[in-house]
């Protein structure tokens, strides 16, 4: 694992873009519905990437999340992330290993 997100053209098999900057293994990634951003996460950070430029435009560190006191976890980590449509645009939903769901507006 090289800690990158690679975007491929499914028709040609050619790599279109490589998004570099995660410190850990990338656990999940997803395009926004309009297709202009990519959301990815490793255990410690959720990142929002601008697809056209490859720039990271937003990040949410797991250390900025208050853990659930009822969930006895030794190390809080992100397990999954997703884009969700909302009335005011798109939101990021991050699921942590303490069984909490965290909702953020990326911009």
PDB file of C-alpha atoms in Angstrom:
ATOM      1  CA  UNK A   1       0.000   0.000   0.000  1.00  0.00           C
ATOM      2  CA  UNK A   2       1.454   3.337  -1.055  1.00  0.00           C
ATOM      3  CA  UNK A   3      -1.006   5.598   0.835  1.00  0.00           C
ATOM      4  CA  UNK A   4      -2.443   7.090  -2.354  1.00  0.00           C
ATOM      5  CA  UNK A   5      -5.812   7.253  -4.078  1.00  0.00           C
ATOM      6  CA  UNK A   6      -5.634   6.335  -7.758  1.00  0.00           C
ATOM      7  CA  UNK A   7      -8.392   7.223 -10.168  1.00  0.00           C
ATOM      8  CA  UNK A   8      -8.651   5.006 -13.235  1.00  0.00           C
ATOM      9  CA  UNK A   9     -10.533   5.226 -16.500  1.00  0.00           C
ATOM     10  CA  UNK A  10     -12.627   2.025 -16.475  1.00  0.00           C
ATOM     11  CA  UNK A  11     -12.739   1.887 -20.276  1.00  0.00           C
ATOM     12  CA  UNK A  12      -9.024   2.175 -20.941  1.00  0.00           C
ATOM     13  CA  UNK A  13      -7.492   1.041 -17.651  1.00  0.00           C
ATOM     14  CA  UNK A  14      -5.284   4.147 -17.640  1.00  0.00           C
ATOM     15  CA  UNK A  15      -4.568   5.976 -14.393  1.00  0.00           C
ATOM     16  CA  UNK A  16      -6.082   9.481 -14.619  1.00  0.00           C
ATOM     17  CA  UNK A  17      -4.859  10.954 -11.353  1.00  0.00           C
ATOM     18  CA  UNK A  18      -2.971   9.950  -8.213  1.00  0.00           C
ATOM     19  CA  UNK A  19      -3.906  11.747  -4.990  1.00  0.00           C
ATOM     20  CA  UNK A  20      -0.978  11.730  -2.580  1.00  0.00           C
ATOM     21  CA  UNK A  21      -0.938  12.812   1.050  1.00  0.00           C
ATOM     22  CA  UNK A  22      -2.330  10.119   3.318  1.00  0.00           C
ATOM     23  CA  UNK A  23      -0.008   8.871   6.062  1.00  0.00           C
ATOM     24  CA  UNK A  24      -1.799   5.532   6.397  1.00  0.00           C
ATOM     25  CA  UNK A  25      -3.482   2.960   4.200  1.00  0.00           C
ATOM     26  CA  UNK A  26      -6.508   4.437   2.429  1.00  0.00           C
ATOM     27  CA  UNK A  27      -9.580   2.598   3.745  1.00  0.00           C
ATOM     28  CA  UNK A  28     -12.312   4.092   1.550  1.00  0.00           C
ATOM     29  CA  UNK A  29     -12.935   6.719  -1.086  1.00  0.00           C
ATOM     30  CA  UNK A  30     -15.923   8.054  -2.968  1.00  0.00           C
ATOM     31  CA  UNK A  31     -16.724  10.684  -5.602  1.00  0.00           C
ATOM     32  CA  UNK A  32     -19.144  13.465  -4.743  1.00  0.00           C
ATOM     33  CA  UNK A  33     -22.403  13.266  -6.660  1.00  0.00           C
ATOM     34  CA  UNK A  34     -21.467  16.096  -9.038  1.00  0.00           C
ATOM     35  CA  UNK A  35     -18.121  14.317  -9.537  1.00  0.00           C
ATOM     36  CA  UNK A  36     -15.941  17.346  -8.785  1.00  0.00           C
ATOM     37  CA  UNK A  37     -14.533  16.105  -5.458  1.00  0.00           C
ATOM     38  CA  UNK A  38     -13.218  12.852  -4.013  1.00  0.00           C
ATOM     39  CA  UNK A  39     -13.514  11.945  -0.327  1.00  0.00           C
ATOM     40  CA  UNK A  40     -10.991   9.495   1.128  1.00  0.00           C
ATOM     41  CA  UNK A  41      -9.907   8.360   4.543  1.00  0.00           C
ATOM     42  CA  UNK A  42      -7.181   6.514   6.349  1.00  0.00           C
ATOM     43  CA  UNK A  43      -7.446   5.661  10.063  1.00  0.00           C
ATOM     44  CA  UNK A  44      -6.557   9.201  11.185  1.00  0.00           C
ATOM     45  CA  UNK A  45      -7.706  11.675   8.526  1.00  0.00           C
ATOM     46  CA  UNK A  46     -10.669  12.272   6.207  1.00  0.00           C
ATOM     47  CA  UNK A  47      -9.648  14.275   3.129  1.00  0.00           C
ATOM     48  CA  UNK A  48     -11.626  16.057   0.445  1.00  0.00           C
ATOM     49  CA  UNK A  49      -9.790  16.363  -2.870  1.00  0.00           C
ATOM     50  CA  UNK A  50     -10.558  18.551  -5.852  1.00  0.00           C
ATOM     51  CA  UNK A  51     -10.637  16.056  -8.682  1.00  0.00           C
ATOM     52  CA  UNK A  52      -9.499  18.425 -11.471  1.00  0.00           C
ATOM     53  CA  UNK A  53      -6.390  19.760  -9.713  1.00  0.00           C
ATOM     54  CA  UNK A  54      -5.638  16.897  -7.320  1.00  0.00           C
ATOM     55  CA  UNK A  55      -5.438  19.391  -4.435  1.00  0.00           C
ATOM     56  CA  UNK A  56      -6.588  18.489  -0.929  1.00  0.00           C
ATOM     57  CA  UNK A  57      -9.159  21.179  -0.101  1.00  0.00           C
ATOM     58  CA  UNK A  58     -10.347  19.993   3.312  1.00  0.00           C
ATOM     59  CA  UNK A  59      -9.283  17.559   6.030  1.00  0.00           C
ATOM     60  CA  UNK A  60     -10.745  16.317   9.294  1.00  0.00           C
ATOM     61  CA  UNK A  61      -8.353  14.775  11.790  1.00  0.00           C
ATOM     62  CA  UNK A  62      -9.650  12.035  14.117  1.00  0.00           C
ATOM     63  CA  UNK A  63      -7.891  13.820  17.007  1.00  0.00           C
ATOM     64  CA  UNK A  64     -10.376  16.678  16.569  1.00  0.00           C
ATOM     65  CA  UNK A  65     -13.311  14.311  17.236  1.00  0.00           C
ATOM     66  CA  UNK A  66     -14.551  13.875  20.782  1.00  0.00           C
ATOM     67  CA  UNK A  67     -14.835  10.109  21.454  1.00  0.00           C
ATOM     68  CA  UNK A  68     -18.005   8.584  22.816  1.00  0.00           C
ATOM     69  CA  UNK A  69     -17.458   8.029  26.581  1.00  0.00           C
ATOM     70  CA  UNK A  70     -19.606   4.882  26.564  1.00  0.00           C
ATOM     71  CA  UNK A  71     -17.468   3.153  23.914  1.00  0.00           C
ATOM     72  CA  UNK A  72     -14.286   1.724  25.408  1.00  0.00           C
ATOM     73  CA  UNK A  73     -11.829   2.014  22.509  1.00  0.00           C
ATOM     74  CA  UNK A  74      -8.104   2.297  22.998  1.00  0.00           C
ATOM     75  CA  UNK A  75      -7.388   4.233  19.829  1.00  0.00           C
ATOM     76  CA  UNK A  76     -10.052   6.230  18.005  1.00  0.00           C
ATOM     77  CA  UNK A  77      -9.888   5.671  14.224  1.00  0.00           C
ATOM     78  CA  UNK A  78     -11.978   6.408  11.142  1.00  0.00           C
ATOM     79  CA  UNK A  79     -13.411   3.243   9.629  1.00  0.00           C
ATOM     80  CA  UNK A  80     -15.435   4.619   6.728  1.00  0.00           C
ATOM     81  CA  UNK A  81     -16.425   7.858   5.039  1.00  0.00           C
ATOM     82  CA  UNK A  82     -19.140   8.865   2.602  1.00  0.00           C
ATOM     83  CA  UNK A  83     -20.637  11.871   0.839  1.00  0.00           C
ATOM     84  CA  UNK A  84     -24.322  12.471   1.543  1.00  0.00           C
ATOM     85  CA  UNK A  85     -26.623  14.982  -0.168  1.00  0.00           C
ATOM     86  CA  UNK A  86     -28.339  17.574   1.999  1.00  0.00           C
ATOM     87  CA  UNK A  87     -30.514  20.636   1.667  1.00  0.00           C
ATOM     88  CA  UNK A  88     -27.468  22.931   1.816  1.00  0.00           C
ATOM     89  CA  UNK A  89     -25.190  20.868  -0.410  1.00  0.00           C
ATOM     90  CA  UNK A  90     -23.151  17.822   0.430  1.00  0.00           C
ATOM     91  CA  UNK A  91     -22.073  16.606   3.828  1.00  0.00           C
ATOM     92  CA  UNK A  92     -19.344  14.210   4.892  1.00  0.00           C
ATOM     93  CA  UNK A  93     -20.351  11.323   7.101  1.00  0.00           C
ATOM     94  CA  UNK A  94     -17.437   9.797   8.984  1.00  0.00           C
ATOM     95  CA  UNK A  95     -17.882   6.609  10.978  1.00  0.00           C
ATOM     96  CA  UNK A  96     -15.437   6.019  13.819  1.00  0.00           C
ATOM     97  CA  UNK A  97     -14.613   2.792  15.623  1.00  0.00           C
ATOM     98  CA  UNK A  98     -16.356   4.023  18.780  1.00  0.00           C
ATOM     99  CA  UNK A  99     -19.672   3.449  16.924  1.00  0.00           C
ATOM    100  CA  UNK A 100     -20.287   7.171  16.404  1.00  0.00           C
ATOM    101  CA  UNK A 101     -21.358   8.863  13.193  1.00  0.00           C
ATOM    102  CA  UNK A 102     -19.883  12.326  12.652  1.00  0.00           C
ATOM    103  CA  UNK A 103     -21.426  14.712  10.116  1.00  0.00           C
ATOM    104  CA  UNK A 104     -19.480  17.620   8.598  1.00  0.00           C
ATOM    105  CA  UNK A 105     -20.023  20.222   5.909  1.00  0.00           C
ATOM    106  CA  UNK A 106     -16.773  20.056   3.893  1.00  0.00           C
ATOM    107  CA  UNK A 107     -16.549  23.743   2.923  1.00  0.00           C
TER     108      UNK A 107
END
